[in-house]
């Protein structure tokens, strides 16, 4: 426990805030808010009568919003997201952005399509709003530095702009990312363990078995239904891979191992984390080329988790990702003696 | 240098808000955006069958037609089929996250379907789409597409009575044409 609260100056959370919000604003958020406004103007009830949304928001009594509010939703979300990115009123901006992102994406989920790709960044926005360390290199802290300097405070700039925080934040983000992968691995174990181990489930998807999102599956010749399918696209590479049962078994085992043990790799140590990210990157590329889903948001998060460490290794030629806090303390002590 | 107490409090809040529900979603399992048990590509119907549900409108003049989809009705076909399975019909597999209901009964299922179809009819009327104006009933057919083709009727929602009646087998329903 004391390890979790040990102080360190970590760049993972500030970098995650900046990169993730930059990516989401450019791809999903602007798109989503534009889409939200366009949909509300053209076919308002399409959004409003998603079963989940009607049930949950209808109970709150504030949906649908009045027309003027609708027109303001897109720009307000955009400004909020930019504030979170540059770090102006960082935590409130992160919280509002995260909540809005989650509500917008919940519409699709209400219709029975749980989009797994934005679920991870949605959770991480909320995590960043709460965890210590995410306000590093924010405009808030730069303004604080300027104010302190005007008052004659000579504290080193880095102590104010990116102060040491408990390690918990960095480890927590790794654990949340790992939980998503483990969930996916356990779902395979739970639903179809033996066919997964033999490679036949993966083979079925890669060979184009799930060719339409409209299908349900269940036992033969029965009124009972088990679930609906996630569509896998049929690609030449996927078909080629599916032609080899041995290849399917190997890929299935690698997939299961990567997913099930993700949190262990992500928490164990920084080199373990790098190893996991390399494997996960390859895994996502193969999934994209064979089954279709890109999971770009997940790849970006994975890479951000290891970039500060790799940069520090590259720059200093040593394995310590962060300036050790003890050395800061030693410097302060020497200063005090002088 | 010691960590501030405030840090610890927010760490606990973040754990309660994110980590605990994530673990619960995996263990139960369930999906409630943004918490997920990530069931994508987990199951395959290797030994089972694939089914294609279709929703048929039975008109007052005796004719039938498939439920119109976007843009005529404002309903996306594949999303509607997924939402119907999760929200109304329910999965019979207790280990799935696709809307399984514990201790489910035919009456509970019929009540769910009635609520669901009523919401859909309200939606089309509010959006001024005359989809259900001359409709007597909404029939739900289930076509088995593999390994053997067959077709049966899951049930029929009677619009005027707001009532869903379950029907068993296609062979007992003379009004439905045989699948070639």
Coordinates of C-alpha atoms in Angstrom, one line a residue:
Chain A
X1 CA 0.0 0.0 0.0
X2 CA 2.8 2.3 0.9
X3 CA 4.3 1.6 -2.6
X4 CA 1.1 2.8 -4.2
X5 CA 1.3 6.1 -2.3
X6 CA 5.1 6.6 -2.9
X7 CA 5.6 9.9 -4.5
X8 CA 7.1 10.2 -8.0
X9 CA 7.0 12.8 -10.8
X10 CA 5.3 10.9 -13.6
X11 CA 4.5 12.1 -17.0
X12 CA 2.0 9.3 -17.9
X13 CA -1.1 11.1 -16.6
X14 CA -0.4 14.6 -18.0
X15 CA 0.6 13.0 -21.4
X16 CA -2.5 10.8 -21.3
X17 CA -4.7 13.9 -20.7
X18 CA -3.2 15.8 -23.6
X19 CA -2.9 13.0 -26.2
X20 CA -6.2 11.3 -25.4
X21 CA -8.2 14.6 -25.4
X22 CA -6.5 15.7 -28.6
X23 CA -7.4 12.4 -30.3
X24 CA -11.0 12.3 -28.9
X25 CA -11.7 16.0 -29.8
X26 CA -10.3 15.5 -33.3
X27 CA -12.1 12.2 -34.1
X28 CA -14.9 11.3 -31.7
X29 CA -15.9 14.4 -29.8
X30 CA -16.4 16.9 -32.5
X31 CA -17.8 14.2 -34.7
X32 CA -20.1 13.1 -31.9
X33 CA -21.3 16.6 -31.0
X34 CA -21.8 17.5 -34.6
X35 CA -23.6 14.2 -35.1
X36 CA -25.7 14.9 -32.0
X37 CA -26.7 18.3 -33.2
X38 CA -27.4 17.2 -36.7
X39 CA -29.4 14.2 -35.5
X40 CA -31.4 16.3 -33.0
X41 CA -32.3 18.7 -35.8
X42 CA -33.2 16.2 -38.5
X43 CA -34.5 13.2 -36.6
X44 CA -34.7 14.2 -33.0
X45 CA -36.7 11.2 -31.9
X46 CA -34.1 8.8 -33.3
X47 CA -31.8 9.8 -30.5
X48 CA -34.4 10.4 -27.8
X49 CA -36.2 7.1 -28.1
X50 CA -33.3 4.7 -27.7
X51 CA -34.7 2.3 -25.2
X52 CA -32.1 2.7 -22.5
X53 CA -32.0 6.5 -22.9
X54 CA -35.7 6.8 -22.8
X55 CA -35.9 4.8 -19.7
X56 CA -33.0 6.5 -17.8
X57 CA -33.1 10.1 -19.0
X58 CA -36.9 10.0 -19.2
X59 CA -37.0 9.3 -15.5
X60 CA -34.7 12.3 -14.9
X61 CA -37.4 14.5 -16.4
X62 CA -35.0 16.8 -18.3
X63 CA -35.0 15.1 -21.7
X64 CA -35.6 16.3 -24.4
X65 CA -33.7 19.5 -23.9
X66 CA -35.2 22.8 -25.3
X67 CA -34.1 23.8 -28.8
X68 CA -31.7 26.6 -27.6
X69 CA -29.9 24.3 -25.4
X70 CA -29.5 21.7 -28.1
X71 CA -27.8 24.3 -30.3
X72 CA -25.4 25.1 -27.5
X73 CA -24.5 21.5 -26.7
X74 CA -21.9 21.0 -29.4
X75 CA -19.9 24.2 -28.9
X76 CA -20.1 23.9 -25.1
X77 CA -18.7 20.4 -25.2
X78 CA -16.0 21.5 -27.5
X79 CA -14.9 24.4 -25.2
X80 CA -15.0 22.0 -22.2
X81 CA -12.8 19.5 -24.0
X82 CA -10.3 22.1 -25.1
X83 CA -10.1 23.4 -21.4
X84 CA -9.5 19.9 -20.2
X85 CA -6.7 19.5 -22.9
X86 CA -4.8 22.7 -22.2
X87 CA -5.6 22.4 -18.4
X88 CA -7.8 25.4 -17.7
X89 CA -9.9 24.5 -14.7
X90 CA -8.5 21.1 -15.4
X91 CA -10.4 18.7 -13.1
X92 CA -14.0 20.2 -13.6
X93 CA -13.3 20.4 -17.3
X94 CA -12.2 16.7 -17.4
X95 CA -15.2 15.6 -15.3
X96 CA -17.7 17.4 -17.5
X97 CA -16.0 16.3 -20.7
X98 CA -15.9 12.7 -19.4
X99 CA -19.6 12.7 -18.4
X100 CA -20.7 14.2 -21.7
X101 CA -18.7 11.7 -23.6
X102 CA -20.2 8.9 -21.7
X103 CA -23.8 10.1 -22.1
X104 CA -23.4 10.7 -25.9
X105 CA -21.9 7.2 -26.4
X106 CA -24.6 5.6 -24.2
X107 CA -27.1 6.4 -26.9
X108 CA -25.6 3.7 -29.2
X109 CA -25.4 1.3 -26.3
X110 CA -29.1 1.9 -25.5
X111 CA -29.8 0.6 -29.0
X112 CA -28.1 -2.7 -28.2
X113 CA -24.7 -1.8 -29.8
X114 CA -22.2 -1.5 -27.0
X115 CA -19.3 0.2 -28.7
X116 CA -16.3 -1.1 -26.8
X117 CA -13.6 1.2 -28.3
X118 CA -14.8 4.5 -26.7
X119 CA -15.7 2.8 -23.4
X120 CA -12.0 2.8 -22.3
X121 CA -11.3 6.5 -23.0
X122 CA -14.7 7.4 -21.4
X123 CA -13.6 5.7 -18.2
X124 CA -10.1 7.2 -18.4
X125 CA -11.5 10.7 -18.7
X126 CA -13.3 10.2 -15.4
X127 CA -10.2 8.6 -13.9
X128 CA -8.1 11.6 -15.0
X129 CA -10.6 14.0 -13.4
X130 CA -10.0 12.3 -10.0
X131 CA -6.5 10.8 -9.9
X132 CA -3.5 12.8 -8.6
X133 CA -1.0 13.8 -11.3
X134 CA -3.3 14.5 -14.2
X135 CA -3.0 18.3 -13.8
X136 CA 0.7 18.3 -14.5
X137 CA 1.8 20.7 -17.3
X138 CA -1.6 22.4 -17.2
X139 CA -2.4 26.0 -17.8
X140 CA -3.7 26.2 -14.2
X141 CA -0.2 25.2 -12.9
X142 CA 1.6 27.6 -15.3
X143 CA -0.6 30.5 -14.0
X144 CA 0.1 29.4 -10.4
X145 CA 3.9 29.4 -11.2
X146 CA 3.6 33.0 -12.6
X147 CA 1.6 34.1 -9.5
X148 CA 4.2 32.5 -7.2
X149 CA 7.1 34.1 -9.1
X150 CA 5.5 37.6 -8.7
X151 CA 5.3 37.0 -5.0
X152 CA 9.0 36.3 -5.0
X153 CA 8.7 32.5 -4.5
X154 CA 11.8 30.7 -5.9
X155 CA 10.5 27.1 -5.8
X156 CA 11.9 25.2 -8.8
X157 CA 9.4 25.5 -11.7
X158 CA 9.0 21.8 -12.1
X159 CA 7.9 21.5 -8.5
X160 CA 4.9 23.7 -9.3
X161 CA 4.2 22.7 -12.9
X162 CA 4.5 19.0 -12.4
X163 CA 4.8 18.2 -8.6
X164 CA 5.5 14.7 -7.4
X165 CA 2.3 12.7 -6.8
X166 CA 1.5 9.2 -5.5
X167 CA 2.3 6.3 -7.9
X168 CA -1.3 5.2 -7.5
X169 CA -2.5 7.2 -10.5
X170 CA -0.2 5.6 -13.0
X171 CA -0.8 2.1 -11.6
X172 CA -4.6 2.7 -11.5
X173 CA -4.7 3.7 -15.2
X174 CA -2.7 0.5 -16.0
X175 CA -5.2 -1.5 -14.0
X176 CA -8.2 0.0 -15.7
X177 CA -6.7 -0.7 -19.2
X178 CA -5.8 -4.2 -18.0
X179 CA -9.4 -4.8 -16.8
X180 CA -10.7 -4.3 -20.3
X181 CA -8.4 -6.8 -21.8
X182 CA -9.0 -9.3 -19.0
X183 CA -12.7 -8.9 -19.4
X184 CA -12.4 -9.8 -23.0
X185 CA -10.2 -12.9 -22.2
X186 CA -12.6 -14.1 -19.4
X187 CA -15.6 -13.7 -21.8
X188 CA -13.9 -16.1 -24.1
X189 CA -13.1 -18.5 -21.3
X190 CA -16.7 -18.3 -20.0
X191 CA -18.5 -18.6 -23.3
X192 CA -16.4 -21.0 -25.4
X193 CA -13.3 -22.2 -23.6
X194 CA -12.6 -25.5 -25.4
X195 CA -13.4 -24.2 -28.9
X196 CA -11.3 -21.1 -28.2
X197 CA -8.3 -23.3 -27.1
X198 CA -8.7 -25.4 -30.2
X199 CA -8.8 -22.3 -32.4
X200 CA -12.2 -23.2 -33.9
X201 CA -14.1 -20.1 -32.6
X202 CA -11.5 -17.7 -34.0
X203 CA -11.5 -19.8 -37.2
X204 CA -15.3 -19.4 -37.4
X205 CA -15.1 -15.6 -37.2
X206 CA -12.1 -15.2 -39.5
X207 CA -13.7 -17.4 -42.1
X208 CA -16.6 -15.0 -42.2
X209 CA -19.2 -16.9 -40.1
X210 CA -20.5 -13.7 -38.5
X211 CA -21.2 -12.0 -41.8
X212 CA -24.2 -9.9 -40.6
X213 CA -25.0 -7.9 -37.5
X214 CA -28.6 -9.0 -37.8
X215 CA -28.1 -12.6 -36.8
X216 CA -29.0 -14.2 -33.4
X217 CA -27.4 -17.5 -32.3
X218 CA -28.7 -20.2 -30.1
X219 CA -29.1 -24.0 -29.8
X220 CA -30.3 -25.9 -32.9
X221 CA -34.0 -26.0 -33.6
X222 CA -35.1 -24.3 -30.5
X223 CA -37.0 -21.2 -29.3
X224 CA -34.2 -20.3 -27.0
X225 CA -31.7 -17.6 -28.1
X226 CA -28.3 -17.1 -26.6
X227 CA -27.1 -13.8 -28.0
X228 CA -26.4 -11.7 -31.1
X229 CA -23.3 -11.6 -33.2
X230 CA -20.5 -9.2 -33.4
X231 CA -19.8 -9.0 -37.1
X232 CA -16.3 -9.9 -38.4
X233 CA -15.4 -8.7 -41.8
X234 CA -14.1 -11.3 -44.3
X235 CA -10.6 -10.3 -45.4
X236 CA -8.2 -12.2 -47.6
X237 CA -5.6 -12.3 -44.8
X238 CA -8.3 -13.6 -42.3
X239 CA -9.4 -16.3 -44.7
X240 CA -5.8 -17.3 -45.3
X241 CA -5.1 -17.5 -41.6
X242 CA -8.3 -19.4 -41.0
X243 CA -7.3 -22.1 -43.5
X244 CA -4.7 -23.4 -41.0
X245 CA -6.0 -24.9 -37.8
X246 CA -2.5 -24.9 -36.3
X247 CA -2.2 -21.2 -37.0
X248 CA -5.7 -20.6 -35.4
X249 CA -4.7 -22.5 -32.3
X250 CA -1.5 -20.5 -31.9
X251 CA -3.3 -17.1 -32.4
X252 CA -6.0 -18.1 -30.0
X253 CA -3.6 -19.0 -27.3
X254 CA -1.6 -15.8 -27.8
X255 CA -4.9 -13.8 -27.7
X256 CA -6.1 -15.5 -24.5
X257 CA -2.7 -15.1 -22.8
X258 CA -2.3 -11.5 -23.8
X259 CA -5.9 -10.6 -22.6
X260 CA -6.0 -12.6 -19.4
X261 CA -2.6 -11.5 -18.0
X262 CA -2.8 -7.9 -19.2
X263 CA -3.1 -6.4 -15.7
X264 CA -0.2 -8.4 -14.5
X265 CA 2.1 -7.2 -17.3
X266 CA 0.8 -3.6 -16.9
X267 CA 1.4 -3.5 -13.2
X268 CA 4.5 -5.7 -12.8
X269 CA 7.1 -3.3 -14.0
X270 CA 7.9 -0.9 -16.7
X271 CA 9.7 -3.3 -19.0
X272 CA 6.9 -5.8 -18.6
X273 CA 4.6 -3.0 -19.6
X274 CA 6.6 -2.3 -22.7
X275 CA 6.5 -5.9 -23.6
X276 CA 2.8 -6.0 -23.2
X277 CA 2.3 -2.9 -25.3
X278 CA 4.4 -4.4 -28.1
X279 CA 2.3 -7.6 -28.1
X280 CA -1.0 -5.7 -27.8
X281 CA 0.0 -3.5 -30.7
X282 CA 0.6 -6.5 -32.9
X283 CA -2.6 -8.1 -31.7
X284 CA -4.7 -5.0 -32.6
X285 CA -3.0 -4.7 -36.0
X286 CA -3.9 -8.4 -36.7
X287 CA -7.5 -7.8 -35.5
X288 CA -7.8 -4.8 -37.7
X289 CA -6.5 -6.6 -40.8
X290 CA -8.6 -9.7 -40.2
X291 CA -11.8 -9.0 -38.2
X292 CA -12.2 -5.2 -38.9
X293 CA -12.4 -3.3 -35.6
X294 CA -9.4 -0.9 -35.2
X295 CA -9.5 -0.2 -31.4
X296 CA -7.3 2.9 -32.2
X297 CA -8.3 4.6 -28.9
X298 CA -7.0 1.5 -27.0
X299 CA -3.7 1.5 -29.0
X300 CA -3.1 5.2 -28.2
X301 CA -3.7 4.6 -24.5
X302 CA -1.4 1.6 -24.5
X303 CA 1.4 3.6 -26.3
X304 CA 1.0 6.6 -23.9
X305 CA 1.5 4.3 -21.0
X306 CA 5.1 3.5 -22.0
X307 CA 6.2 6.6 -24.0
X308 CA 7.5 8.6 -21.0
X309 CA 9.5 5.6 -19.8
X310 CA 11.0 4.8 -23.2
X311 CA 11.9 8.5 -23.8
X312 CA 13.7 8.7 -20.4
X313 CA 15.5 5.4 -21.1
X314 CA 16.5 6.8 -24.5
X315 CA 17.6 10.1 -23.2
X316 CA 19.4 9.1 -20.1
X317 CA 20.5 5.6 -21.0
X318 CA 19.1 4.3 -17.7
X319 CA 16.0 2.4 -16.7
X320 CA 14.5 4.9 -14.3
X321 CA 11.5 6.6 -15.9
X322 CA 11.1 9.4 -13.5
X323 CA 13.4 11.7 -11.5
X324 CA 13.6 9.9 -8.2
X325 CA 11.9 11.8 -5.5
X326 CA 14.6 11.0 -2.9
X327 CA 17.0 13.0 -5.0
X328 CA 14.7 16.0 -4.9
X329 CA 14.5 15.7 -1.1
X330 CA 18.3 15.4 -0.9
X331 CA 18.7 18.6 -3.0
X332 CA 16.2 20.4 -0.7
X333 CA 18.2 19.2 2.3
X334 CA 21.5 20.4 0.8
X335 CA 19.9 23.8 0.1
X336 CA 18.6 24.0 3.6
X337 CA 22.1 23.4 5.0
X338 CA 23.6 26.0 2.7
Chain B
X1 CA 7.9 14.3 1.4
X2 CA 4.6 12.6 2.2
X3 CA 1.5 12.3 0.1
X4 CA -1.4 14.6 1.0
X5 CA -4.5 13.0 2.5
X6 CA -6.6 14.5 -0.3
X7 CA -4.7 12.3 -2.8
X8 CA -5.7 9.2 -0.9
X9 CA -9.4 10.2 -0.8
X10 CA -9.5 10.8 -4.6
X11 CA -7.7 7.5 -5.2
X12 CA -10.5 5.7 -3.2
X13 CA -13.2 7.6 -5.1
X14 CA -11.7 6.7 -8.4
X15 CA -11.5 3.0 -7.3
X16 CA -15.1 2.9 -6.3
X17 CA -16.3 4.7 -9.4
X18 CA -14.2 2.8 -11.9
X19 CA -12.3 -0.3 -10.7
X20 CA -15.0 -1.9 -8.6
X21 CA -17.8 -1.7 -11.3
X22 CA -15.3 -3.0 -13.9
X23 CA -14.5 -6.0 -11.8
X24 CA -18.2 -6.5 -11.1
X25 CA -19.1 -6.3 -14.8
X26 CA -16.5 -9.1 -15.5
X27 CA -17.6 -11.3 -12.6
X28 CA -21.4 -11.1 -13.0
X29 CA -21.2 -10.6 -16.1
X30 CA -23.1 -7.6 -17.4
X31 CA -22.7 -4.6 -19.8
X32 CA -23.8 -1.1 -18.8
X33 CA -22.0 1.6 -20.7
X34 CA -19.1 2.3 -20.0
X35 CA -18.7 -0.9 -17.9
X36 CA -18.3 -4.0 -19.9
X37 CA -17.5 -7.7 -19.7
X38 CA -16.2 -7.4 -23.3
X39 CA -18.1 -10.3 -24.9
X40 CA -17.1 -9.4 -28.5
X41 CA -16.0 -12.4 -30.6
X42 CA -16.1 -14.7 -27.5
X43 CA -18.8 -17.1 -28.5
X44 CA -19.4 -18.9 -31.8
X45 CA -22.3 -21.1 -32.8
X46 CA -20.1 -23.8 -34.1
X47 CA -22.5 -26.6 -33.1
X48 CA -25.5 -24.3 -33.0
X49 CA -27.7 -22.5 -35.4
X50 CA -27.9 -18.9 -36.7
X51 CA -31.3 -17.2 -36.7
X52 CA -32.5 -14.2 -38.6
X53 CA -35.5 -12.4 -36.9
X54 CA -37.9 -10.5 -39.1
X55 CA -40.7 -8.1 -38.0
X56 CA -43.8 -8.3 -40.2
X57 CA -46.7 -5.8 -40.2
X58 CA -50.1 -7.4 -40.7
X59 CA -52.4 -4.7 -42.2
X60 CA -56.1 -4.1 -41.9
X61 CA -56.6 -5.1 -45.6
X62 CA -55.1 -8.6 -44.9
X63 CA -51.7 -7.8 -46.6
X64 CA -48.4 -8.1 -44.9
X65 CA -45.1 -6.3 -45.3
X66 CA -41.8 -6.1 -43.4
X67 CA -41.4 -3.4 -40.7
X68 CA -40.0 -0.4 -42.6
X69 CA -36.6 0.7 -41.4
X70 CA -34.6 3.9 -41.8
X71 CA -35.6 6.5 -42.9
X72 CA -39.2 5.5 -43.3
X73 CA -39.7 4.4 -39.7
X74 CA -36.7 6.0 -38.0
X75 CA -35.7 2.5 -36.9
X76 CA -32.3 1.0 -37.7
X77 CA -32.8 -2.6 -38.7
X78 CA -29.8 -4.3 -37.0
X79 CA -29.9 -2.1 -34.0
X80 CA -33.6 -2.8 -33.6
X81 CA -33.0 -6.5 -33.7
X82 CA -30.2 -6.3 -31.1
X83 CA -32.3 -4.0 -28.8
X84 CA -35.3 -6.3 -29.1
X85 CA -33.2 -9.3 -28.1
X86 CA -31.5 -7.6 -25.1
X87 CA -34.4 -5.5 -23.9
X88 CA -37.5 -7.6 -24.7
X89 CA -37.0 -11.2 -25.8
X90 CA -34.0 -11.9 -23.4
X91 CA -31.2 -14.4 -23.7
X92 CA -31.7 -17.9 -22.3
X93 CA -28.0 -18.2 -21.6
X94 CA -27.4 -17.2 -17.9
X95 CA -23.7 -16.8 -18.6
X96 CA -24.2 -14.1 -21.3
X97 CA -24.5 -10.3 -21.0
X98 CA -27.1 -10.2 -23.8
X99 CA -30.1 -9.4 -21.6
X100 CA -30.6 -12.6 -19.6
X101 CA -33.4 -12.4 -17.0
X102 CA -33.2 -14.7 -14.0
X103 CA -36.3 -16.7 -13.3
X104 CA -37.9 -15.6 -16.5
X105 CA -41.4 -16.7 -17.4
X106 CA -43.5 -16.4 -20.6
X107 CA -45.6 -13.8 -18.9
X108 CA -42.6 -11.7 -17.9
X109 CA -41.3 -11.9 -21.4
X110 CA -44.6 -11.0 -23.0
X111 CA -44.8 -7.9 -20.7
X112 CA -41.3 -6.9 -21.7
X113 CA -42.2 -7.3 -25.4
X114 CA -45.4 -5.3 -24.9
X115 CA -43.5 -2.4 -23.3
X116 CA -40.9 -2.5 -26.0
X117 CA -43.3 -2.5 -29.0
X118 CA -45.5 0.2 -27.4
X119 CA -42.4 2.4 -27.1
X120 CA -41.6 1.8 -30.8
X121 CA -45.2 2.6 -31.8
X122 CA -45.1 5.8 -29.7
X123 CA -41.8 6.7 -31.4
X124 CA -43.2 6.4 -34.9
X125 CA -46.3 8.4 -34.0
X126 CA -44.3 11.2 -32.3
X127 CA -42.1 11.4 -35.3
X128 CA -45.2 11.7 -37.5
X129 CA -44.3 8.5 -39.4
X130 CA -47.5 6.6 -40.3
X131 CA -46.0 3.2 -39.9
X132 CA -48.6 1.7 -37.6
X133 CA -51.7 3.6 -38.8
X134 CA -53.3 0.7 -40.7
X135 CA -51.7 -2.1 -38.8
X136 CA -53.5 -4.8 -36.9
X137 CA -50.5 -6.7 -35.5
X138 CA -46.8 -6.9 -35.5
X139 CA -45.6 -10.5 -36.1
X140 CA -42.2 -11.7 -35.2
X141 CA -40.8 -14.4 -37.4
X142 CA -37.6 -16.4 -36.7
X143 CA -35.8 -17.9 -39.6
X144 CA -33.1 -20.5 -39.0
X145 CA -30.6 -20.0 -41.7
X146 CA -28.1 -22.7 -40.9
X147 CA -27.5 -25.6 -40.8
X148 CA -31.0 -26.3 -42.0
X149 CA -33.4 -23.6 -43.3
X150 CA -36.6 -23.4 -41.4
X151 CA -39.0 -20.7 -40.2
X152 CA -41.3 -20.2 -37.3
X153 CA -43.4 -17.5 -35.6
X154 CA -42.1 -16.3 -32.2
X155 CA -45.3 -14.4 -31.6
X156 CA -47.7 -11.6 -32.5
X157 CA -48.3 -8.2 -30.9
X158 CA -51.9 -7.1 -31.4
X159 CA -51.8 -3.3 -31.7
X160 CA -55.4 -2.5 -30.6
X161 CA -55.2 -4.8 -27.5
X162 CA -51.6 -4.0 -26.6
X163 CA -51.2 -7.7 -26.2
X164 CA -48.4 -10.1 -27.2
X165 CA -49.4 -13.7 -27.9
X166 CA -46.7 -16.3 -28.2
X167 CA -47.0 -18.8 -31.0
X168 CA -45.1 -22.0 -31.2
X169 CA -44.4 -23.6 -34.5
X170 CA -44.7 -22.5 -38.1
X171 CA -46.4 -25.8 -39.1
X172 CA -49.3 -24.9 -36.8
X173 CA -49.7 -21.5 -38.4
X174 CA -51.6 -21.9 -41.7
X175 CA -51.5 -18.2 -42.4
X176 CA -47.8 -18.2 -42.8
X177 CA -46.3 -19.3 -46.1
X178 CA -43.9 -22.2 -46.0
X179 CA -40.3 -21.4 -46.6
X180 CA -39.2 -22.9 -49.9

